[in-house]
Amino acid sequence: MVPQLTLQAPLKLPPSAVPSHLQQLWADSDDGYNGAATFTLVVWEPAWLEQHLARLGLLEEAVMGMQRPCLVDAARRAISTYGLPSSTAPLSHTLAQALVTQPGGESQSFDDLRGQAIESSISELQPHRMITLAPTIAAEQPIDALVAAYCPLPEDSHGGGSVCGDVLVLRGGAAAIAGELDLLPQLIPSHLPCWVLWEGALGEHLDIFERLTVPPQRLIVDTALGHTTPSMGILAQRIAAGQAVYDLNWYRLGAWRESLAMTFDAQDRRESLNHVSQVDIDLEGDQLCQGLLLGAWIASRLQWSLQGGHRHGDTSFYSFQRPDGVKVDMNLVSVPVGLPKAHAGSIMGLRLLCKPPNRRGLSVVLCGEASGCMRLEGGDISSRDLVEAIVPLVEGSLEVQETRVLAGGHDTTNPLLATAAHLADKMLAATVSSKAP
Amino acid sequence: MAATLTNPLRIGLRQERVIPPQCLIIFGASGDLTHRKLIPALFELFLQRRLPSEFAVLGCARRPWSDEVFRQTMAQRLQPIIAPNPQAWEFFSQGLFYEPVDLQQPGHLERLGQRLEQVDRLRATRGARTFYLSVSPAFYGSGARALAGAGLLADPQRSRLVIEKPFGTDYASAQQLNRVVKSSAQENQIFRIDHYLCKETVQNIMVLRFANSIFEPLWNRNHISSVQITAAETVGVEQRASYYEQSGALKDMVQNHLTQMLALTTMEPPGRFEPEPIRNEKAKVLQAARLANPEQPWTCCVRGQYGSGGTAERPLVSYRNEPGVNPNSTTETYVAVKLLIDNWRWQGVPFYLRTGKHMAKRLSEVALTFRDAPVHLFDAATGGVSSNNQFVIRIQPDEGATFRFEVKAPGSGMRSRPIAMDFSYLDSFGEPSDEGYVRLLADAMLGDPTLFTRSDEVEAAWRLYTPILEGLKQSPEKFPVHSYEAGTWGPAESDELLSRDGLLWRRP
C-alpha cells in the first residue's frame, strides 16, 4: 500500500467558500454523479512529532501524517540526539512533548501534505469525503482551506466501477481550526456513516475533541498515543455513553489475545482456566493502556470481579475474585527497555499461574517476539507444567489498521473492548485512589 | 469434564474478516433454503460481528409479501434461533427487506433496480450487491441473463452472482449453462457453490498438505498405493424423491462433492494461496483424471440401490417403496467408481470413490494407504504381516485426522501391531466450526472465490463421468443396479471392484 496524491493540485479557498465549491465540484459530471455513497472520514491529524522532526531537520521527507518507517527512524535519531532515555517509545507523546522545547529550525520550512496524501488502501474504499484537520506547530498560523478531488489508482480499482470523492484540508493553528468547526456539519452528509479518526493523544485539545466527536459519529482512537489516565478515561466514557469506538491499541493486542486463547483451546487445559491464581503482565515503559486492556480482557472473560488495586514503584497490583470466591493476583509491571517498539506501553510478556485441584499446577508464559521470556520464567514455575509460546510482533501500520475498520465497520463498539475498557478504567481508578500498603 | 466446554477466551475472537458493506439479494426468498440456511447463517454472522452495520438483505420471490411480512415470516420460522438473542434479532431484522420479483418479467427487474438504489441509500450499502440464485436450477441461466439485461451485474467489482448446485445435469448442459452465465457476468463475479468445500476439514486438506513439510514428500505415487474417498449417509432419500429420481448418487454426490475432495487431495501445491492459483491446480488435476477404463466404464463403476433393512424396532423401507419413488426405479442410491490420474504425481495410483444412502455409518473421509514396507522384518501380533500405514482425514463427523502406523506390541517377542495417532478438532480447538452456509455466504460477500468452483472445474468434473452417463443412456443393461440391504456398506459387487486389485474397502 502506498500513499497517493490527489488528482489535482489542491485549490486554496476561504473556508466559507468550501461548502458551495464542494457542491459544484461534481455538478458538471456527465452522469450527474454527486459523490460516492460510502462514508465520510474526518481526521484530526496533528502529527506533532512529525512536524517537530521536520522543523529540527531530522525528517527530510514531507509531513504526511502517516506512520512511515522513516518517521520511526527519525524519531529514534531524535531520542539519541537530544539525550532522551533510550526507553522512550518513538511514537510516544513523551517524545513529541520533549521536542517542543528543543530550539532550532524556526526558519526551516517543510512540505506539509497532510490530508493530500491518501493511503491507497483507504482511497480504494472510495470515501465520499475526507476532511483533515491539520493543526500546525505555529499556533498563530491562520487557516488554509485546501480542496481537491481524488480517485483510486487504476491498479487499485481493478479496472471497474471506480467512483471518486473529494478531500478537504483545514490547516492552521489549533485555535483557528476550532474557529471553523461550524463548517463541518454542512459537509458531512447525514445519511452516510461518518468516522472521526483522532490521531492525536486523547486528552489534548478537549474542546475540539468534544465538538468533533458527537454521536452518531463513529470514533477511532489510539490509546497508545497519550497518557494513560486521560486515554483510558475517555475511551471508557465514550463507550459507556453508547458511541461506537475503535481503539487501534486494542487491535494491536490481537496477537496476544489469540495466542492466549490458543493455549487454552486444548480440551485438557480448559479446566485450568477456572483455577488461575496469578497473572503477570510485563509492558514497555509506563504507558499502561495496553496492559490494562489485556488484563481486563482476561478478567472479564473469566468473570473475575475487581477487589482493589494499588501501585508501588513500577508495578500496579490488582486483586480479583474468581466466581468460586478464590483470590487472583494480577501484576502489571512497567519494564524499561533499551529499544522499545514504536508505540508506548507495548506488551512484553504474560504469565498465568493456574492451580487446578488434584492436578499439577500449570504455568503459561507468553513472550513477545522481540522481548524474551527470562523475567517471567523465574519464580516457582519448575514445579508446574510449563507451556510457553512466542507471540509474533504484528503491529502493522496505523493506516492498515484504519483500513480494516473502515472496510467493514459497525455502529456499536465491540463488546469485548467495551467490557475490557470499562474494567480497565476501574482498575486504573483503583490504583489512583489507593495508596501502597 | 464435558467435551463441549467452550474456551471462554476464544469467544468473540473470530472477527478476522469483516464483510464490506453491501446488499444481499436472495431470489427464491420464500423458499425453504432461505429460512433453513441463509437467514440463520446471516444472523450468525451478525452475532459474530462479521456483518457491517451497512448491510441489507433484499428477499425476492413471486409472493406479494411486504418488508414486514418477510421479517415476521423469518422471525416465526427462526424462533428457536432468535429466542436467546431477541435484541440482536431486532437490530438484524431492520436490515431485512422484500420485493416481489419474477425474474422473467422485465418490468419487475426495473423495479428491482430502483428498490436496490433505495436500499443503498437507506442502509449506506455503497452500491455493492451479491445476488443469490436460490431458485430452481432451470432458472439459473435465464435468471443470470435477466439480471445482466437489467444492468445489475454491470459493475464487476461491486456485483456478484451466487449459484446453488447442481450446476448442469451433464457435461453438455454444464457447458451450455456456463456459456449463458459467462455472457452475463465475468468469471470473477460468479460463485458456484459446492457445500462440501465449506467444511472445515475439507479446507484442512490443503493446510495439512501445504503448511507441513512432513506430508508432501510422501504425497505421491512413490509412497501411496491407493486412496479411498467415502461419503456415507445413514439417511435414505427422505423428502427429496422427485429430485433424487432424476439425479441419483453419481450426480448428487460424486460429480461434485467427492470430486472436489479428490481435487483437493491430489492437486499440486499452488504458487500462492490465492483463489486463482488454487483453482488452476484443481482444474489441472481434474483434467488429468479419468475413469480407470473409460472405454468400458461398467468395469470401473458399481451402482447400487438400497433394499429394505433395519431392525424390527426400526425397519427401513426399500428405495422403491419410498414415497414419490417409481416402484421400478433404476436410480442408484449407491455408487462406487475407480479413477486414475495421468500425471507424474499419481500415475498408476487407483482412487476409489464411493457414496451411498442408508449405509452402515454416517461419515465422510479421505483415506490414503501407503505402500508396503519393502521388507517385512516383523510379524503382526495377530499373525501374518504387518498392515500398511494409513492416513485418514475425517471430514465428518468427529472432524480430524488419524495416522495409523506399526509399533512394537508389548511382550517379549518382536511382533508389531497398528496404533492410531489421532487429531480431533473438538479436542484441539476451543469453539465449534461455523455451519457451512456461514462460511460460504461470508466468502461470497467478501468476494473470495477460493471455495467456489470455476467453470473449467465444473466442466472437467462432468467430463470425468461422461462415459458412465453416456453408457447409462446407450447401454443401461451394462450398468445394473445391485440391491443392498439398508444399513450396510453397499452391494457385494462393490467389494469386487477392489478385490480385483487385491484391496478391501475400509470399514471405518
PDB file of C-alpha atoms in Angstrom, chain A residues 103 200 257 285 320 323 360 365:
ATOM      1  CA  PRO A 103      15.235  25.133  19.881  1.00  0.00           C
ATOM      2  CA  GLY A 200      -3.692  12.752  18.440  1.00  0.00           C
ATOM      3  CA  ARG A 257      -5.459 -12.439  22.799  1.00  0.00           C
ATOM      4  CA  GLY A 285       7.524   1.824  29.891  1.00  0.00           C
ATOM      5  CA  PHE A 320      -9.678 -10.039  41.782  1.00  0.00           C
ATOM      6  CA  PRO A 323     -16.554 -16.900  40.632  1.00  0.00           C
ATOM      7  CA  ARG A 360      -0.080 -30.480  38.852  1.00  0.00           C
ATOM      8  CA  VAL A 365       4.245 -17.965  29.671  1.00  0.00           C
TER       9      VAL A 365
END
